Coordinates of C-alpha atoms and ligand atoms in Angstrom, one line a residue:
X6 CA 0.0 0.0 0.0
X7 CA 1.4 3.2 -0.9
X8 CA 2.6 6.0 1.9
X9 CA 0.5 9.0 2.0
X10 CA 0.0 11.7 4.8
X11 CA -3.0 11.4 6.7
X12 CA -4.2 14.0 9.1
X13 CA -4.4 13.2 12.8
X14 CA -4.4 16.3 15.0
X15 CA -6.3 20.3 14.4
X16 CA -6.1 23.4 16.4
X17 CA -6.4 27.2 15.9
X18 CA -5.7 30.4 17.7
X19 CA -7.4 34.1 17.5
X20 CA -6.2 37.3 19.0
X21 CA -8.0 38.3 22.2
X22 CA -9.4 41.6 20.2
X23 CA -12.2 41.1 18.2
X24 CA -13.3 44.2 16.2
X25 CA -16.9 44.8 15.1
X26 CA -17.7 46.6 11.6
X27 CA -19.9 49.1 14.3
X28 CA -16.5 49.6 15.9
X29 CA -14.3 50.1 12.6
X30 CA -17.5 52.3 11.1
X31 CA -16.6 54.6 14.1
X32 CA -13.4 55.0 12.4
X33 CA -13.5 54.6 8.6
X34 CA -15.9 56.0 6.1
X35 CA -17.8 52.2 6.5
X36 CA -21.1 50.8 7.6
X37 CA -22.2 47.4 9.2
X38 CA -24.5 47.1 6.1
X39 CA -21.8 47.9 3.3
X40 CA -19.4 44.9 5.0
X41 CA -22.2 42.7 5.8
X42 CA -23.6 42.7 2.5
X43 CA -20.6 42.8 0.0
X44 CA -18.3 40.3 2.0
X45 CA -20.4 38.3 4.4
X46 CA -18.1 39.6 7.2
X47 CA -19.4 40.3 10.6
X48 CA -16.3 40.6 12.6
X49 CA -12.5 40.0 12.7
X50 CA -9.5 39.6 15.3
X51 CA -6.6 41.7 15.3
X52 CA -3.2 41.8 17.9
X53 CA -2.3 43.5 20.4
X54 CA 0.6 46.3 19.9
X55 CA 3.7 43.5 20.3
X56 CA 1.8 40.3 19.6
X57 CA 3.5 38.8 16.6
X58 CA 2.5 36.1 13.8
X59 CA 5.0 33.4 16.0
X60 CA 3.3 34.4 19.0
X61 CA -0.1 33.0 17.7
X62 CA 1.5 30.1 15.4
X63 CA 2.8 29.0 18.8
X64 CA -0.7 29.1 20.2
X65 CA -2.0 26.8 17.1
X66 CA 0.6 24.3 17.1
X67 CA 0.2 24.3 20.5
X68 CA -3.5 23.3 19.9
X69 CA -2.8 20.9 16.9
X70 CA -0.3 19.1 18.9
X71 CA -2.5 18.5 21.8
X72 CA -5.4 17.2 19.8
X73 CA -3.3 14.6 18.0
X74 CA -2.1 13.4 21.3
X75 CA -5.9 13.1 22.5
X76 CA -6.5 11.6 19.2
X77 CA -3.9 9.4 18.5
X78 CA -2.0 8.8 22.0
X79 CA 1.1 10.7 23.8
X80 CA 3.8 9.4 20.4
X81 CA 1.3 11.2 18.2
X82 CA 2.7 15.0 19.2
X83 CA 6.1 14.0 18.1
X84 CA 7.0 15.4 14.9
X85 CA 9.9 16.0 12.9
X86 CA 8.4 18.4 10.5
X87 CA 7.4 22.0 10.7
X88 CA 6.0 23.9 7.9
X89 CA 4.6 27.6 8.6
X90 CA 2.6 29.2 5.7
X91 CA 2.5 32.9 6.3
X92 CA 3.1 36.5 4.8
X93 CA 3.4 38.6 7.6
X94 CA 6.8 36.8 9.2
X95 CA 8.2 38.4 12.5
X96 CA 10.9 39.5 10.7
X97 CA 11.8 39.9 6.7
X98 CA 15.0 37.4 7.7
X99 CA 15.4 34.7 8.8
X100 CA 12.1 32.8 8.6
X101 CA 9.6 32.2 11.0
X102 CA 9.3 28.4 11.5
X103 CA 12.4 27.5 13.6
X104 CA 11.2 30.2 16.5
X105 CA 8.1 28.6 16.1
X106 CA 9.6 24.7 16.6
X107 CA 11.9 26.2 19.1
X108 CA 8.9 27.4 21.4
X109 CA 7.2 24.2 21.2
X110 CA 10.1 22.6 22.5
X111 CA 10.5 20.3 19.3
X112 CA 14.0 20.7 19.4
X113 CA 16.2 20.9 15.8
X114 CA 13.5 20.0 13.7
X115 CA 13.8 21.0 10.4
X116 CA 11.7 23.8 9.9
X117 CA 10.8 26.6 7.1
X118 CA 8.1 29.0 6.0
X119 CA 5.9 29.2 2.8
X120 CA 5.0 32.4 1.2
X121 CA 1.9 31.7 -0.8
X122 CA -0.7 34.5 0.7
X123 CA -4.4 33.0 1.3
X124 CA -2.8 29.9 -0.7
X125 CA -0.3 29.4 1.8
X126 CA -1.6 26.7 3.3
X127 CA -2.8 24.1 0.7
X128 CA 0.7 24.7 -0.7
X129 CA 2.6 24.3 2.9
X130 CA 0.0 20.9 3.1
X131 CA 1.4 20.0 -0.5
X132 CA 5.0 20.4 0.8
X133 CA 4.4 18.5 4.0
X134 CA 2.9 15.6 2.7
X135 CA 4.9 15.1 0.2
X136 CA 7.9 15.1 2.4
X137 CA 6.4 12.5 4.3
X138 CA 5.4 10.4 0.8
X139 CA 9.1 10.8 0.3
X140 CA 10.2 9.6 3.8
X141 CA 11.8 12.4 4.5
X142 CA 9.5 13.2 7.3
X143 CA 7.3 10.8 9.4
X144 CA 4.6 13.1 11.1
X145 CA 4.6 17.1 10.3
X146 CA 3.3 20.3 11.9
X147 CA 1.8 22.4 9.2
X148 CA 0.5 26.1 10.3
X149 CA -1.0 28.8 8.9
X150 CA -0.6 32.3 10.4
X151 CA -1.0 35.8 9.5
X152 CA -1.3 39.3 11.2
X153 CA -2.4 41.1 8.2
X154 CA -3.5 44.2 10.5
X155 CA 0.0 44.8 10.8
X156 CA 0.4 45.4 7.3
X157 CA -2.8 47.4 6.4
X158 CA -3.1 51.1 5.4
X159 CA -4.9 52.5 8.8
X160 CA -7.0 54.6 6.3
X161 CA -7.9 51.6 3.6
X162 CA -11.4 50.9 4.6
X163 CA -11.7 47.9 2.1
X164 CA -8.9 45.9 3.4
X165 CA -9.7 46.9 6.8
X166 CA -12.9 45.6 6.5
X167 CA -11.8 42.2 5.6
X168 CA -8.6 41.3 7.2
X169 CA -8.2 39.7 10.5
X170 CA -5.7 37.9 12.0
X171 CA -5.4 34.2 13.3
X172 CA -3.8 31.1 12.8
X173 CA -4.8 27.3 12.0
X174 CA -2.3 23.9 12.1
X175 CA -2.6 20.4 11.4
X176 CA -0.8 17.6 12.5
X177 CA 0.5 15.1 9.3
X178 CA 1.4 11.7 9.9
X179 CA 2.8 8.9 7.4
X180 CA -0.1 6.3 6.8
X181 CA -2.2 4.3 3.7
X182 CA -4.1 6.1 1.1
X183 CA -7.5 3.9 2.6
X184 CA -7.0 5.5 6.2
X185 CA -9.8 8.3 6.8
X186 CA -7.7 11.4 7.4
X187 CA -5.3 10.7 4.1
X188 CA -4.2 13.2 1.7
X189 CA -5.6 11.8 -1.5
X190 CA -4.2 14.3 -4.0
X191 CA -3.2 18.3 -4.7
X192 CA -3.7 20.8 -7.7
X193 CA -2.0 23.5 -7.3
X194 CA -0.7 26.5 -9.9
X195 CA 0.4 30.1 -10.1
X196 CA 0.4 32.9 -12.6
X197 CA 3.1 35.5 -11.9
X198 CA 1.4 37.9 -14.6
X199 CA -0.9 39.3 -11.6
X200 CA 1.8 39.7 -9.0
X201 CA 1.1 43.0 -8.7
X202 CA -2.6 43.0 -8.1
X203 CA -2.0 41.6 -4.3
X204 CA 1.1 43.0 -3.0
X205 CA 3.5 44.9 -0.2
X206 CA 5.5 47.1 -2.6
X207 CA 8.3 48.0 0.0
X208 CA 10.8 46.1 1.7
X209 CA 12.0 43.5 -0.9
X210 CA 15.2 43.4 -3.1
X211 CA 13.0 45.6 -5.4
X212 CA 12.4 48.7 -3.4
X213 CA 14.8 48.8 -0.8
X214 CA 15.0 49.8 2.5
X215 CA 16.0 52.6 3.0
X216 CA 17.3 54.8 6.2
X217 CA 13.8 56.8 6.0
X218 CA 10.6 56.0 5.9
X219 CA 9.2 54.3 2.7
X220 CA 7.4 56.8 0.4
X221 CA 3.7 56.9 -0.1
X222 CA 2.7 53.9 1.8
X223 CA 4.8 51.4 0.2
X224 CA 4.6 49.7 3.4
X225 CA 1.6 48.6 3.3
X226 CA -0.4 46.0 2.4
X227 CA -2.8 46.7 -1.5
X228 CA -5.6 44.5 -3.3
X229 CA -6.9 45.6 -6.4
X230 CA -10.4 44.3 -5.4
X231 CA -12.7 43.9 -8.3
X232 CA -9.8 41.6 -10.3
X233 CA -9.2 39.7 -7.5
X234 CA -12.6 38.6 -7.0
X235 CA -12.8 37.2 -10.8
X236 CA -9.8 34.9 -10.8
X237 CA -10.3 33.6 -7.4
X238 CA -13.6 32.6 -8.2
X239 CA -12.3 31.3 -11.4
X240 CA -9.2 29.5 -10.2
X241 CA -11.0 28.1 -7.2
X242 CA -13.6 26.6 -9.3
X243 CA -11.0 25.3 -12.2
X244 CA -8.7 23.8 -9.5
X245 CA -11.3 21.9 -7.8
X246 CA -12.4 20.9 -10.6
X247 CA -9.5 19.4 -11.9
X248 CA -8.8 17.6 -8.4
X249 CA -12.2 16.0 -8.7
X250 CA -12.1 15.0 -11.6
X251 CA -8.5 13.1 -10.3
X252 CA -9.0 11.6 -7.8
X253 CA -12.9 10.4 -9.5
X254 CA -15.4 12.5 -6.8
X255 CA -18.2 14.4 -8.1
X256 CA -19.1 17.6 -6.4
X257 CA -22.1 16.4 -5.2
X258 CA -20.5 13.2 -3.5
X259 CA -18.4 16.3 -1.8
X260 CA -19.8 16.7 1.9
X261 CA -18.0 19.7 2.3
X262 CA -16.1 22.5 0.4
X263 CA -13.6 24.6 3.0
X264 CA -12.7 27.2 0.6
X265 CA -10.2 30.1 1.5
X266 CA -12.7 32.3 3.4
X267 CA -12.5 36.1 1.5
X268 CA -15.8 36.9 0.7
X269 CA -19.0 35.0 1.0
X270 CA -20.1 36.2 -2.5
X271 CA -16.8 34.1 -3.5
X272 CA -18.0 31.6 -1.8
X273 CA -21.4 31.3 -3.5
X274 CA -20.1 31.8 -6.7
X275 CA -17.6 29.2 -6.4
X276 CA -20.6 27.1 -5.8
X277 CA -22.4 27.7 -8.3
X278 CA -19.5 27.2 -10.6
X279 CA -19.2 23.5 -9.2
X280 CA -23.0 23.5 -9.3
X281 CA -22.8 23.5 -5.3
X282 CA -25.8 23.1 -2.5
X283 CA -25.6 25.7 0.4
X284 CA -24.9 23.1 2.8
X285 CA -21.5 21.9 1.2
X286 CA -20.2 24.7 1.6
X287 CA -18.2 25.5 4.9
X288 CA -18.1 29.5 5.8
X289 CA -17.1 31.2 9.3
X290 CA -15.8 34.3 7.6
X291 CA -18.9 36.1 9.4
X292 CA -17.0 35.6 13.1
X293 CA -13.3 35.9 11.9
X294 CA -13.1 37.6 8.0
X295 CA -10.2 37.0 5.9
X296 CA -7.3 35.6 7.7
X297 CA -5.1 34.8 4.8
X298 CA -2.7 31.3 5.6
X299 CA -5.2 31.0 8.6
X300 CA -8.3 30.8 6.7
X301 CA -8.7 27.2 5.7
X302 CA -7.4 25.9 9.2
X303 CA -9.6 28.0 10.9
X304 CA -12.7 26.8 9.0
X305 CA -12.0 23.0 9.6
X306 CA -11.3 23.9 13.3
X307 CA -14.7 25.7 13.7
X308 CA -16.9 23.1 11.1
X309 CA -15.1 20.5 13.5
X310 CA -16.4 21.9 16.6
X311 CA -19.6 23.0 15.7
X312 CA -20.1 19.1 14.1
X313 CA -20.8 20.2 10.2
X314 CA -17.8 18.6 9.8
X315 CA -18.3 14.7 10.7
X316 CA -15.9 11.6 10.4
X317 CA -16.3 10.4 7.1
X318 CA -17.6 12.8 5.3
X319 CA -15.7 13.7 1.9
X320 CA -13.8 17.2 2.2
X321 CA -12.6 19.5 -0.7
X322 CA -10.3 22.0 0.9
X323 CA -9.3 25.4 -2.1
X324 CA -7.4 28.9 -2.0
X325 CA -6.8 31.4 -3.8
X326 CA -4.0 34.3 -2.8
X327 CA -1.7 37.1 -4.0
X328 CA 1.2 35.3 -6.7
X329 CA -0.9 34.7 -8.0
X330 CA -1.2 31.4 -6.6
X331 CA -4.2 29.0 -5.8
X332 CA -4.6 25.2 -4.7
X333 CA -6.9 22.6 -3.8
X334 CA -6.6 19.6 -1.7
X335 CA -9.3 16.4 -0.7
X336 CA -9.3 14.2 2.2
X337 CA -11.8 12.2 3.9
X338 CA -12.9 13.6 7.3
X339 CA -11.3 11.5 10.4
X340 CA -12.4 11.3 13.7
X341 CA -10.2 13.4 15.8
X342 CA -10.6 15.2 19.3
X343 CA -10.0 18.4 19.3
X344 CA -10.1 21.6 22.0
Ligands
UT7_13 O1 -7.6 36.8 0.1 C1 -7.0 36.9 -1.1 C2 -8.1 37.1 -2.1 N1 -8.8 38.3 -1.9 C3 -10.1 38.3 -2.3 O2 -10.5 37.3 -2.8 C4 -10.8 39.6 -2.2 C5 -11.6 39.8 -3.5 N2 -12.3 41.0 -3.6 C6 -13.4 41.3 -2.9 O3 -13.8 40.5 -2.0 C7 -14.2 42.6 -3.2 O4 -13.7 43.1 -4.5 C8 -14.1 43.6 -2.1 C9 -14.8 43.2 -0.9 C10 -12.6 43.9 -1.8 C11 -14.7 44.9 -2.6 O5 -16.0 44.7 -2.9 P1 -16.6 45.2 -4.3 O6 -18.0 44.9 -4.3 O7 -15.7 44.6 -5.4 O8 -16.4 46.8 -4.2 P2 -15.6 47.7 -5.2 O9 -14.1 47.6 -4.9 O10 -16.0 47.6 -6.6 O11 -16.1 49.1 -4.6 C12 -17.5 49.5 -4.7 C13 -17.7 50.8 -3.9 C14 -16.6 51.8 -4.1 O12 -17.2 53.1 -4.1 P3 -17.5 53.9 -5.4 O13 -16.2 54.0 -6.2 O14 -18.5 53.1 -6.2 O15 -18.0 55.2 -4.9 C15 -15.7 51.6 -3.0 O16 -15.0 52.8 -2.6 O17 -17.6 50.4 -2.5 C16 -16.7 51.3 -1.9 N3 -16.1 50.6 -0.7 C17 -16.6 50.7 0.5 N4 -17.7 51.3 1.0 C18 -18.0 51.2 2.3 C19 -15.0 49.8 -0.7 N5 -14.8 49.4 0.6 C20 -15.8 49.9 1.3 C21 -16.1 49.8 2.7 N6 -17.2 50.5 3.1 N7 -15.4 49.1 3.6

């Protein structure tokens, strides 16, 4: 029987903060109505001044680690693998993951981040697993955080509106393609031609630092909505499609779509693309908004707890992010304990 990665352990951690679209009208030229009804988005998390993207990858690790131990006994947390998908690192240099491994006491791990945006963590899954196909790694932490509010123009009510910050893991473990939990196949792609429709235009190799301030808000964080919104319905819809059609699922024989949570109007029309029911498809964007490398975690964690996500049932996780990039994974549902 051939080796796959099969999930065994979940967990997720949010800020302390949540911010209501009342509470970020009271700042920005907004309304609870304009958010509510063009992105589904009721509110989102944000960090406190000094609270970094480690500090809540930690957390989430922390919590994925814990539930494969109650899942799958006290061997079950050790792994030898960390992959971190995020976009907002602590620090442009070096990367993010060996703090991270360091803080959960793994040891020297071999540990690295993914820079994928909202795809990040489909494609730090892909990475994972297939180090684990490849024996190079027998059980692996994967994360995805973000603190996008770090990153945001103050005075940008559009991504304001959407962006909050979290973070998601799993726990990957070498097992058989028939195990509930197994990784049964990937599509994933890019297309550097829209690199500049998602971007941070500062701070690179490109425009350097410099010993002042950037100019003009390099700094921070753009999306040029409207174009966005077409291709990530489109290359959702086109790479689930072409994983279905793999790996021989239908999408109605799919109990449940976790799709990278932007917009609930992308959600839909993703749907209706695939030809879709309401009820397969997964959406807690209204409690947390967009929280980029968090965002597909973070909706198996809360499906999971709130039981819409059920052992057995057939799972389509996609994303979509800045590159751009996008990426689509299947597995069926395991039973796992979790927080
Ligand atoms: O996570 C990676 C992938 N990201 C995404 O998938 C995001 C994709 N894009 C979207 O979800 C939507 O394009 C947005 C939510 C970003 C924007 O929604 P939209 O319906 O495409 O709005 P728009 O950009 O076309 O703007 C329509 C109007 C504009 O006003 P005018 O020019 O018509 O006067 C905006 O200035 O809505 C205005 N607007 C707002 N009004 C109130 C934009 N943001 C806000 C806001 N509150 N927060």
């Amino acid at each position: 029987m051939s080796r796959v990665a099969v999930l065994c352990g979940l967990g997720g951690a949010l800020p302390a903060t949540a911010v209501s679209n009342e509470e970020l009208a009271e700042q920005l030229d907004t309304s609870d109505r304009w958010i509510r009804t063009r992105t589904g988005i009721g509110r989102r998390h944000v960090v406190a001044p000094g609270e970094a993207t480690s500090d809540l990858a930690v957390a989430a690790g922390r919590d994925a680690l814990a539930s494969a131990r109650r899942t799958g006994g006290e061997d079950a947390a050790g792994v030898d693998l960390v992959v971190l998908a995020t976009s907002t690192p602590d620090r442009p240099c070096p990367a993010t993951a060996p703090d991270v491994a360091h803080r959960l006491g793994l040891g020297t791990v071999p540990a690295f981040d993914v820079s994928a945006v909202c795809t990040g963590f489909v494609y730090a899954l892909a990475a994972a697993a297939s180090m684990i196909t490849a024996g190079v790694a027998e059980r692996a932490l994967v994360i995805g955080a973000d603190t996008f509010s770090t990153i945001l123009d103050p005075a940008d009510r559009t991504t304001r509106a959407i962006f909050g910050d979290g973070a998601g893991a799993v726990v990957l473990r070498a097992g058989g393609a028939d195990e509930p939990g197994a990784l049964l196949g990937f599509d994933l792609g890019s297309d550097g031609s829209g690199a500049d429709l998602i971007t941070v235009r500062a701070g690179g190799s490109r425009q350097r630092s410099t010993p002042g301030p950037p100019g003009d808000g390099d700094h921070f964080f753009t999306m040029d909505g409207r174009p966005v919104f077409t291709r990530a319905v489109l290359d959702m819809s086109r790479s689930s499609q072409a994983l279905l059609d793999r790996i021989g699922w239908t999408p109605a024989e799919v109990d449940k779509v976790v799709a990278h949570q932007a917009n609930i109007r992308i959600l839909n029309a993703v749907g209706e693309q695939l030809g879709l029911e309401e009820k397969q498809i997964v959406a807690n964007l209204d409690r947390v908004g967009n929280t980029v490398a968090a965002s597909i975690p973070l909706a198996l964690r809360d499906a999971a707890a709130d039981g819409e996500l059920r052992p057995g049932h057939r799972v389509l996780l996609t994303g979509f992010g800045g590159g751009l990039t996008w990426g689509s994974a299947a597995l069926v549902w395991p039973a796992l304990e979790t927080g």
